[in-house]
Coordinates of C-alpha atoms in Angstrom, one line a residue:
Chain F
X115 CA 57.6 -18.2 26.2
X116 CA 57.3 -14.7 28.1
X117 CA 54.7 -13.8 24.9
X118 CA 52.5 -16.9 25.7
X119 CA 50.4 -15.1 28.3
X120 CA 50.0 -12.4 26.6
X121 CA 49.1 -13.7 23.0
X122 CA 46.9 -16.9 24.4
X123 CA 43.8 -16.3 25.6
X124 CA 41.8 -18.6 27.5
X125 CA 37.5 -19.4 27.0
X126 CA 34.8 -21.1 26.8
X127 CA 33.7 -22.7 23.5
X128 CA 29.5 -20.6 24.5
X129 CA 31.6 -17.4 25.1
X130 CA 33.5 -17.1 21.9
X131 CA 30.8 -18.1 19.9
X132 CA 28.4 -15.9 21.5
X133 CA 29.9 -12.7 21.5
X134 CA 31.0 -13.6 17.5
X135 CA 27.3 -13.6 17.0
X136 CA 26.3 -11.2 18.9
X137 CA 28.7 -8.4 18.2
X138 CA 28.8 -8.5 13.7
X139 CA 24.7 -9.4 13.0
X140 CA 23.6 -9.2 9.5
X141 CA 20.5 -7.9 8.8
X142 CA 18.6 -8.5 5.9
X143 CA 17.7 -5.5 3.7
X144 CA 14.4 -6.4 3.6
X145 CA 11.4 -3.6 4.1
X146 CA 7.9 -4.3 3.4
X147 CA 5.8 -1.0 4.4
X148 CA 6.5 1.9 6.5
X149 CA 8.4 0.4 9.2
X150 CA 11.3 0.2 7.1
X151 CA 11.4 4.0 7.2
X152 CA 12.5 3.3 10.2
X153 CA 15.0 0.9 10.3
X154 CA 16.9 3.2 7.5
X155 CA 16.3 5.7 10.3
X156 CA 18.4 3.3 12.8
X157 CA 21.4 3.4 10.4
X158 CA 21.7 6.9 10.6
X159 CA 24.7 8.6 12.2
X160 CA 21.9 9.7 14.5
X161 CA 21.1 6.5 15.9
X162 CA 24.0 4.4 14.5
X163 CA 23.0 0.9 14.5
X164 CA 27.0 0.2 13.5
X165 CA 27.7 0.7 17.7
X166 CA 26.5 -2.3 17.8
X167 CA 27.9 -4.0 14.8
X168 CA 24.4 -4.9 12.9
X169 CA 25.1 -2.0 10.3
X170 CA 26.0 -4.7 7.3
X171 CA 22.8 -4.9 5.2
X172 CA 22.9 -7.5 3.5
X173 CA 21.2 -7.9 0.3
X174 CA 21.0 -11.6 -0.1
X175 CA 19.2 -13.8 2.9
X176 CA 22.4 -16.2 2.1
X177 CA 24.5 -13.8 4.1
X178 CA 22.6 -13.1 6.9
X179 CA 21.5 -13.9 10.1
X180 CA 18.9 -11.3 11.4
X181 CA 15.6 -10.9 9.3
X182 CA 14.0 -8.1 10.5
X183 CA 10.6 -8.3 9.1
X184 CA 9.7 -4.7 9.1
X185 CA 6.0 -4.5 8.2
X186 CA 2.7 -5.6 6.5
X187 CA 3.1 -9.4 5.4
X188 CA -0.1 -10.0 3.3
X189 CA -1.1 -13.3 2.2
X190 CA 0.2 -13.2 -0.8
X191 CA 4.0 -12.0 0.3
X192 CA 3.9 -14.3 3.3
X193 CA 5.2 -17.8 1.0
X194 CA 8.4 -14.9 -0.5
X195 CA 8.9 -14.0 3.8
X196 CA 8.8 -18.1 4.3
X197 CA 10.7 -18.3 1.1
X198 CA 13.6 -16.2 1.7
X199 CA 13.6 -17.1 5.5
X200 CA 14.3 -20.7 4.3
X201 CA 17.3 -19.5 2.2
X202 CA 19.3 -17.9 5.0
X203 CA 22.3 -20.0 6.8
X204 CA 21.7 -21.0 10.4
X205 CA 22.1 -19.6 12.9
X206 CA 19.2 -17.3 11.9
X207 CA 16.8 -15.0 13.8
X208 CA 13.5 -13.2 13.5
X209 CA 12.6 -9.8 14.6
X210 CA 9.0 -8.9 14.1
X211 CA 9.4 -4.9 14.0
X212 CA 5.7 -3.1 14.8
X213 CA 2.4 -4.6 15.4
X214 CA 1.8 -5.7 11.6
X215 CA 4.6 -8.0 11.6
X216 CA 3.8 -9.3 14.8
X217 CA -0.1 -9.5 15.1
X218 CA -1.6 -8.2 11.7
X219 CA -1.3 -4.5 13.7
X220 CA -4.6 -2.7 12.4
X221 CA -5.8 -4.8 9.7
X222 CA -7.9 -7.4 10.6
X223 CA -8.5 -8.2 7.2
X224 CA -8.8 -11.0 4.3
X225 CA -5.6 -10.1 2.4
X226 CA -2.8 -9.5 5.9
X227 CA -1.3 -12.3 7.3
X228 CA -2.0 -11.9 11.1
X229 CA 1.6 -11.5 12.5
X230 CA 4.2 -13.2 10.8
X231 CA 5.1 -15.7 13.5
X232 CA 2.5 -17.8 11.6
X233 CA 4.9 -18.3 8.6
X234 CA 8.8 -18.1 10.2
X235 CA 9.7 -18.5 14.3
X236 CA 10.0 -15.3 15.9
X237 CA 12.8 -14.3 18.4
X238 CA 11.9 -10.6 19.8
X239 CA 8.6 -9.0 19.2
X240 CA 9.2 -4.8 18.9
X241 CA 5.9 -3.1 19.6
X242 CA 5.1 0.5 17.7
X243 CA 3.3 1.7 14.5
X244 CA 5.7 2.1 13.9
X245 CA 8.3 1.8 16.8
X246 CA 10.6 4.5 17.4
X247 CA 14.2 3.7 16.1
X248 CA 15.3 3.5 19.8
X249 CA 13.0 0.6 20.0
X250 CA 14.3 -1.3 17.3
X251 CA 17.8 -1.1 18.9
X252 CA 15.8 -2.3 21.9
X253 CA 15.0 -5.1 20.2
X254 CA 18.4 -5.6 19.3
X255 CA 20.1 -5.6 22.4
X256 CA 17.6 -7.4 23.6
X257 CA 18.0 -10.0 20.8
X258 CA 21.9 -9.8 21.6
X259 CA 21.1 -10.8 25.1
X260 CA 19.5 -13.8 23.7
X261 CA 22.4 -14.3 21.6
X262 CA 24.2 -14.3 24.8
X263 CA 22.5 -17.2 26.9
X264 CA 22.8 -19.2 23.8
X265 CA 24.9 -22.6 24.0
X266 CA 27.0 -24.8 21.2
X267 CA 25.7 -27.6 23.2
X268 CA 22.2 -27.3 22.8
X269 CA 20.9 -26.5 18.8
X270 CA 17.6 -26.3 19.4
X271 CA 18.1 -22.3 21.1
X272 CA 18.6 -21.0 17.9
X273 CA 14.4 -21.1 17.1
X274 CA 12.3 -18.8 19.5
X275 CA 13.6 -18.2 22.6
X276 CA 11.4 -18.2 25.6
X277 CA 11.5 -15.0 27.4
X278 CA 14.1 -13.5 29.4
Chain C
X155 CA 30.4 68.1 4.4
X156 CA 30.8 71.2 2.1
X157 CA 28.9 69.2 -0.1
X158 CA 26.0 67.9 2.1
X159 CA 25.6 71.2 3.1
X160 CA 25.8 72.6 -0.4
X161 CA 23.4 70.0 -1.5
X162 CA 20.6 70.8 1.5
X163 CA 19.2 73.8 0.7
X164 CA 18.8 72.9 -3.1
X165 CA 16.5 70.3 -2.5
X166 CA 14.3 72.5 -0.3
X167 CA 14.4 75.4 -2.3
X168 CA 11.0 74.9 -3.8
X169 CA 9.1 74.1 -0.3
X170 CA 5.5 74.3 -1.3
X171 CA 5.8 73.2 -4.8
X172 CA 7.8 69.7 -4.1
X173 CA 5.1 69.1 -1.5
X174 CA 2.2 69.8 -3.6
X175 CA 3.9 67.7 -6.2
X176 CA 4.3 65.1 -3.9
X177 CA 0.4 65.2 -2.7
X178 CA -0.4 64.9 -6.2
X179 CA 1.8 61.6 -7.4
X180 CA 0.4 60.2 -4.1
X181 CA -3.3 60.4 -4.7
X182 CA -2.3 59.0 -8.4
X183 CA -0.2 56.1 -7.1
X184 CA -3.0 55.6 -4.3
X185 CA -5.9 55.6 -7.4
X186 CA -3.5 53.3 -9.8
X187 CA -2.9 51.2 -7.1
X188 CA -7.0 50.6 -6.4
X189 CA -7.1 50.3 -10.4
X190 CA -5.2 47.4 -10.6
X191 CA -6.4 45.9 -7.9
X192 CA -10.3 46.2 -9.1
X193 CA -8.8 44.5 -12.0
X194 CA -7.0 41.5 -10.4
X195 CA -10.3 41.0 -8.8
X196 CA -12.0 40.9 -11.8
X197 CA -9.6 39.0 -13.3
X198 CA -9.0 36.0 -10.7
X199 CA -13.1 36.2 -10.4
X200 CA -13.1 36.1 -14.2
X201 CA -10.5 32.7 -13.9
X202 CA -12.7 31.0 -11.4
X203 CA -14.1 27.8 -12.7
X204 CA -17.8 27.6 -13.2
X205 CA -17.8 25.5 -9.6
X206 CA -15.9 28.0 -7.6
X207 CA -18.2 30.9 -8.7
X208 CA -21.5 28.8 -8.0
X209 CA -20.6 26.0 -5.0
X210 CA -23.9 24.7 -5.0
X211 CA -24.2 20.8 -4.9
X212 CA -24.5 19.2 -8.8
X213 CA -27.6 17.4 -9.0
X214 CA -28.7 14.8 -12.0
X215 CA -30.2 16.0 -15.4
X216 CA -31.4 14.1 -18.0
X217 CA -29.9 14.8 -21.0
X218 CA -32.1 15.5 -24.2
X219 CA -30.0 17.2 -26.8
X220 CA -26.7 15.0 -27.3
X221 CA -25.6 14.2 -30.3
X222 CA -23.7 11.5 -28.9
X223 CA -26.7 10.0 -27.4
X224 CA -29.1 10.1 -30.3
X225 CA -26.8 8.4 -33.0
X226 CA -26.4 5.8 -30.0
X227 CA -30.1 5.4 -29.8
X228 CA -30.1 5.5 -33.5
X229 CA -27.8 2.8 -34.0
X230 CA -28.3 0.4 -31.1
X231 CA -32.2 -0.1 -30.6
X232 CA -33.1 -0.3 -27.1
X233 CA -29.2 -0.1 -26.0
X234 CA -29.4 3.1 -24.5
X235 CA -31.6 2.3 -20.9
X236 CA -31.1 6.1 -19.4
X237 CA -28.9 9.1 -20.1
X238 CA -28.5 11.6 -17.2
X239 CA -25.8 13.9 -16.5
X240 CA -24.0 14.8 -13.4
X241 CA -21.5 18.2 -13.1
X242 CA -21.6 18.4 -16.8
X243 CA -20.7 14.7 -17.1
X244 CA -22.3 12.3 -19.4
X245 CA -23.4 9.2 -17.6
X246 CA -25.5 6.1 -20.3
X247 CA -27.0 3.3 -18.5
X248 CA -26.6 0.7 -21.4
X249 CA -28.5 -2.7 -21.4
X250 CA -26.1 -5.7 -19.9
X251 CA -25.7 -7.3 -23.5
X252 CA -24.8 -4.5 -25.9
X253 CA -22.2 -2.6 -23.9
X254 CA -19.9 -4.5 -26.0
X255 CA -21.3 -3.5 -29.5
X256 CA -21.9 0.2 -27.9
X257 CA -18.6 0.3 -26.7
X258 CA -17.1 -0.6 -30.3
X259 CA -19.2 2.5 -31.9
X260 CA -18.1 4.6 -29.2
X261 CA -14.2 3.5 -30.1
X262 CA -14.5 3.7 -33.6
X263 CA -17.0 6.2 -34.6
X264 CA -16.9 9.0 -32.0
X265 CA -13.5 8.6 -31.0
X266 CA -13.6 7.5 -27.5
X267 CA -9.7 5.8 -28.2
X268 CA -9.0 5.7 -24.4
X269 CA -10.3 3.2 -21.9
X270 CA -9.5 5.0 -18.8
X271 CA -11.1 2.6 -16.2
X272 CA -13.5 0.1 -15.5
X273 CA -14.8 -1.2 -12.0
X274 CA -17.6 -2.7 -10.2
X275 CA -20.3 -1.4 -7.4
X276 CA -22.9 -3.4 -5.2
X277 CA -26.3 -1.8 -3.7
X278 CA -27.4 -4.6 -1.7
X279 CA -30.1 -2.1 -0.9
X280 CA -31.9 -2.7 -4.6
X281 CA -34.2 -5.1 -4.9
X282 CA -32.9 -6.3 -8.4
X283 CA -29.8 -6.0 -10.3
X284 CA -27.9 -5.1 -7.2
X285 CA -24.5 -5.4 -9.0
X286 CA -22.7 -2.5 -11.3
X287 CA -20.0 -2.4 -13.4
X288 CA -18.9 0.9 -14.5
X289 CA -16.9 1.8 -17.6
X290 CA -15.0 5.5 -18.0
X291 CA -13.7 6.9 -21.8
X292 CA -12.3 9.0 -22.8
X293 CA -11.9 11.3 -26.4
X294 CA -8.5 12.6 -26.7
X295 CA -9.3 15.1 -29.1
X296 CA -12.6 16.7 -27.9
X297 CA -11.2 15.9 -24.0
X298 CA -14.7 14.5 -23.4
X299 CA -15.5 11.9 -21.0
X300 CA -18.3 9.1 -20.9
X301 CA -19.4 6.9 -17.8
X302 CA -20.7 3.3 -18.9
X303 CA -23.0 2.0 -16.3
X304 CA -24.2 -1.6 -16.6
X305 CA -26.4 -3.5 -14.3
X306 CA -26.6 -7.4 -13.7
X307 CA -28.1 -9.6 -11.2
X308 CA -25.9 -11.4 -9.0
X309 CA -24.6 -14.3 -10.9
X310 CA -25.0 -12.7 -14.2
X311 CA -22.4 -12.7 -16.5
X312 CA -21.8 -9.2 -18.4
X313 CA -19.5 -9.5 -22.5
X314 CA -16.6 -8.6 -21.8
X315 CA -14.7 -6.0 -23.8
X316 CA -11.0 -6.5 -23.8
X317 CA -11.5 -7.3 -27.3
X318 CA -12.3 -3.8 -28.0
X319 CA -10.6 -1.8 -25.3
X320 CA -7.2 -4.0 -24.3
X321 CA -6.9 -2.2 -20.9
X322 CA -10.3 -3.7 -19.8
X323 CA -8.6 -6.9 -19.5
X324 CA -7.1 -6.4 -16.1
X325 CA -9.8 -4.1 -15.2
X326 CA -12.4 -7.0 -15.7
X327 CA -10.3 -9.3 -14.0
X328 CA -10.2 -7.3 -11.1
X329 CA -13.9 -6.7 -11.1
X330 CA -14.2 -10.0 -10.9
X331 CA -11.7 -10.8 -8.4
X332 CA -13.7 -7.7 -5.9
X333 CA -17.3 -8.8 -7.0
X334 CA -17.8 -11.5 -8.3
X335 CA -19.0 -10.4 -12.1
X336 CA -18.2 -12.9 -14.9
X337 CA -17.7 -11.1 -18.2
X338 CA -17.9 -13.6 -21.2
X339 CA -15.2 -14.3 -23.9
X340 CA -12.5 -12.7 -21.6
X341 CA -9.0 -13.9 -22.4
X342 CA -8.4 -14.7 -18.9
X343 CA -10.8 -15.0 -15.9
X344 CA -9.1 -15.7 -13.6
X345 CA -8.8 -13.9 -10.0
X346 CA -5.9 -10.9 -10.4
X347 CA -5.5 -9.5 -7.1
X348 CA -6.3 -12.4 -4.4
X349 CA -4.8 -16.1 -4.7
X350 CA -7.2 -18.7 -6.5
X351 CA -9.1 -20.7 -4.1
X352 CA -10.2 -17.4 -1.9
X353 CA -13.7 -17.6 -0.7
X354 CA -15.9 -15.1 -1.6
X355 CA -15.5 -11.2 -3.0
X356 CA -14.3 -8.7 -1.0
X357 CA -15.7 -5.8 -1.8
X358 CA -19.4 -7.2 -1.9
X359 CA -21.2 -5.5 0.8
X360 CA -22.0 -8.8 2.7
X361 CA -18.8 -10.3 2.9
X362 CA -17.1 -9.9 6.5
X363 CA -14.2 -7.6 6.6
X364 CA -11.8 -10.5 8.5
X365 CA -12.3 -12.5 5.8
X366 CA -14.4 -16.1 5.5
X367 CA -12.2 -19.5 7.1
X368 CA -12.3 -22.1 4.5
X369 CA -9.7 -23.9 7.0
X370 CA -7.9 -24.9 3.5
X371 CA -3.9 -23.9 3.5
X372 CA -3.8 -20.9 0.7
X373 CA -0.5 -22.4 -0.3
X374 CA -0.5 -25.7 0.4
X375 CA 3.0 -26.5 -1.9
X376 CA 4.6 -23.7 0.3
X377 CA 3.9 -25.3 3.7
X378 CA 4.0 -28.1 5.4
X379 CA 0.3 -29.3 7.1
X380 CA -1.1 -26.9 9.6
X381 CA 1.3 -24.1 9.4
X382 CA 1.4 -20.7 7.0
X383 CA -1.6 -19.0 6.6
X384 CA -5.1 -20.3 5.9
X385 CA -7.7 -18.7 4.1
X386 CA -9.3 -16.0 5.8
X387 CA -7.0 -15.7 8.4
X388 CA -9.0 -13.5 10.3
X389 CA -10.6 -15.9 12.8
X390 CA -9.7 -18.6 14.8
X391 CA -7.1 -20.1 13.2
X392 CA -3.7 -20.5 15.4
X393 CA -0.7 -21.9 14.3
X394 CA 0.0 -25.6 16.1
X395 CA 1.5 -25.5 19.7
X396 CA 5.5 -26.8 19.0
X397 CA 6.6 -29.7 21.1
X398 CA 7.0 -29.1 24.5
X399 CA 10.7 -29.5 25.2
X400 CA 10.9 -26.8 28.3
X401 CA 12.6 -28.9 30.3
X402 CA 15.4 -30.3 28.6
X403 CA 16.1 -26.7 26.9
X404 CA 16.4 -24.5 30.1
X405 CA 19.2 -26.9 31.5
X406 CA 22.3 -26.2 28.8
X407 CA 20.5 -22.4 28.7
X408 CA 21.4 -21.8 32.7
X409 CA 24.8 -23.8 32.6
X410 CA 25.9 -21.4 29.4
X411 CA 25.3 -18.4 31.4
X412 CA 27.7 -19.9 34.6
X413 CA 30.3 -21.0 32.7

């Protein structure tokens, strides 16, 4: 009974959960322009995404739970975005990376779908053209925050979160 | 150092000699030297092309004395509008409704095998036949190329020739897709590049850069009413406001931080 103490560990149900989500998200390898220069550039031993346990790309949105939606959705890729969005297991969250992604960036045109929040929820917006790979982990942690202030009680947190 | 100081005076035992000598090989090297480089001036001048040697701006000539051009004129009455040339390239203005058969003698009997490109232009500064569609060969064997121009009112439909040239297929259907030109008796003509139900051509000079609203889902089977994006995307449009559940959310939110 002495080894009770030390082997049981007392929590709350939000706590647990939380920092299992938080600490081992799976990105989707998933680039669509030059942003995704950058987010290779964030698994680099330089910047080392793997600190904080989002270094498992996965290839398949069926084992993931962080799409990073790294550049220019036209039109005509938004329904594949939608598509694949739709395919991954919940709990599932958005990162717009750079200002295509989240507001059409420079192209006001026909063909580019003016910030992707119009086809999938976003969580966390990362500004840049593209952003710096420090500001993709930004996003991250700040995502992981959100993560963090989620609750098994209440479902509905897992769509966009309002801001912290 | 018996043999260093052996070794000394031999080589300065002919003073004036070995530097009279030395005078002489240096003038030669010195003239050899401005030989060969006269020469690799002449020579890289020599390699210049004709456009490096004489940088003044190519203007347009017509062209009298082709041979291509006269059996084309010979063989296709009336086919032949203009022919002009522009930095040594052959450019035919060819009547709307014989590119095709023009095209076909160009293929078969004067060996212009490969269709290298076809696309279209707008001058909404003419007062007629404001559209363009341009068509590049190419002769393998001679390494000559010929520019196709072709000039339709708006609305106009142009034959096609994907039955002669295959790779004018997609090219056609992109011109289309970008401008708006019909060709007749294409396989497919359909848009190529942009979903079907787009308004309007792109690349027509009146056509707004953002894109026209038709309001109309683009894929309507994708998404559920009101949501994805819409036509035109460039104005207006905003996705619908989601249900306003503030309230009720931020309650579990701050007892999930305390606990």
């Amino acid at each position: 009974m002495d080894n009770v103490e030390a082997n049981v560990l007392t929590t709350t149900y939000d706590k647990i959960f939380n920092w299992a989500r938080r600490s081992a998200i799976w990105p989707m390898q998933f680039g669509l322009a030059c942003c995704a220069i950058e987010m290779m550039a964030v698994l680099d031993p330089r910047h080392d995404m793997s600190r904080f346990g989002a270094e498992v790309m996965r290839g398949t949105p069926r084992q993931c739970d962080l799409m990073i939606v790294a550049g220019t959705v036209t039109e005509k890729m938004a329904p594949i975005v939608k598509r694949l969005w739709d395919q991954m297991p919940e709990p599932k969250w958005a990162l717009a990376m750079g200002a295509c992604a989240t507001c059409g960036g420079p192209y006001r045109t026909y063909a580019v779908t003016q910030g992707v929040d119009r086809v999938i929820p976003v969580s966390v917006y990362v500004p840049g053209c593209p952003p710096r790979p420090e500001a993709l982990l930004w996003g991250l942690m700040h995502l992981q925050r959100r993560i963090d202030r989620m609750s098994v009680s209440n479902l509905d947190d897992q769509g966009p979160m309002s801001p912290s | 150092m018996t043999d260093s100081d052996n070794g000394k005076p031999l080589d300065e035992t002919p003073p004036t000699d070995s530097a009279e000598a030395e005078a002489k090989a240096k003038e030669e090297a010195a003239a050899k030297a401005k030989a060969a480089k006269a020469k690799a001036l002449a020579e890289a001048e020599a390699a210049k092309e004709p456009w490096e040697r004489d940088p003044s701006t190519p203007s347009w000539e017509e062209v009298e004395d082709s041979l291509l051009v006269d059996s084309l004129r010979a063989a296709h009455a009336d086919a032949v509008l203009s022919a002009r040339s522009f930095a040594g390239d052959l450019v035919l203005e060819i009547d709307s409704q014989s590119i095709r058969e023009v095209c076909r003698s160009l293929k078969e009997e004067h060996g212009y095998k490969l269709f290298v490109d076809s696309c279209g232009a707008h001058f909404d500064n003419r007062e007629e036949k404001e559209l363009e569609v341009v068509y590049i060969l190419h002769n393998l064997e001679t390494n000559d190329q010929v520019r196709l121009k072709v000039r339709v009112d708006v609305g106009v439909e142009v034959p096609s020739v994907a039955k002669v040239y295959a790779g004018a297929n997609w090219a056609e259907r992109e011109t289309y897709d970008m401008y708006g030109i019909r060709f007749t008796d294409h396989p497919d003509m359909t848009r190529i590049l942009l979903w079907e139900g787009f308004n309007g051509h792109p690349l027509l000079k009146d056509f707004p850069v953002e894109g026209i609203d038709t309001g109309a889902a683009i894929y309507p089977e994708t998404y559920t009413d009101n949501a994805g994006p819409v036509a035109g995307t460039g104005t207006g449009w905003r996705p619908p406001a989601p249900p306003e559940e503030k309230t009720s959310q931020s309650a579990p939110e701050s007892s999930g931080e305390e606990s």
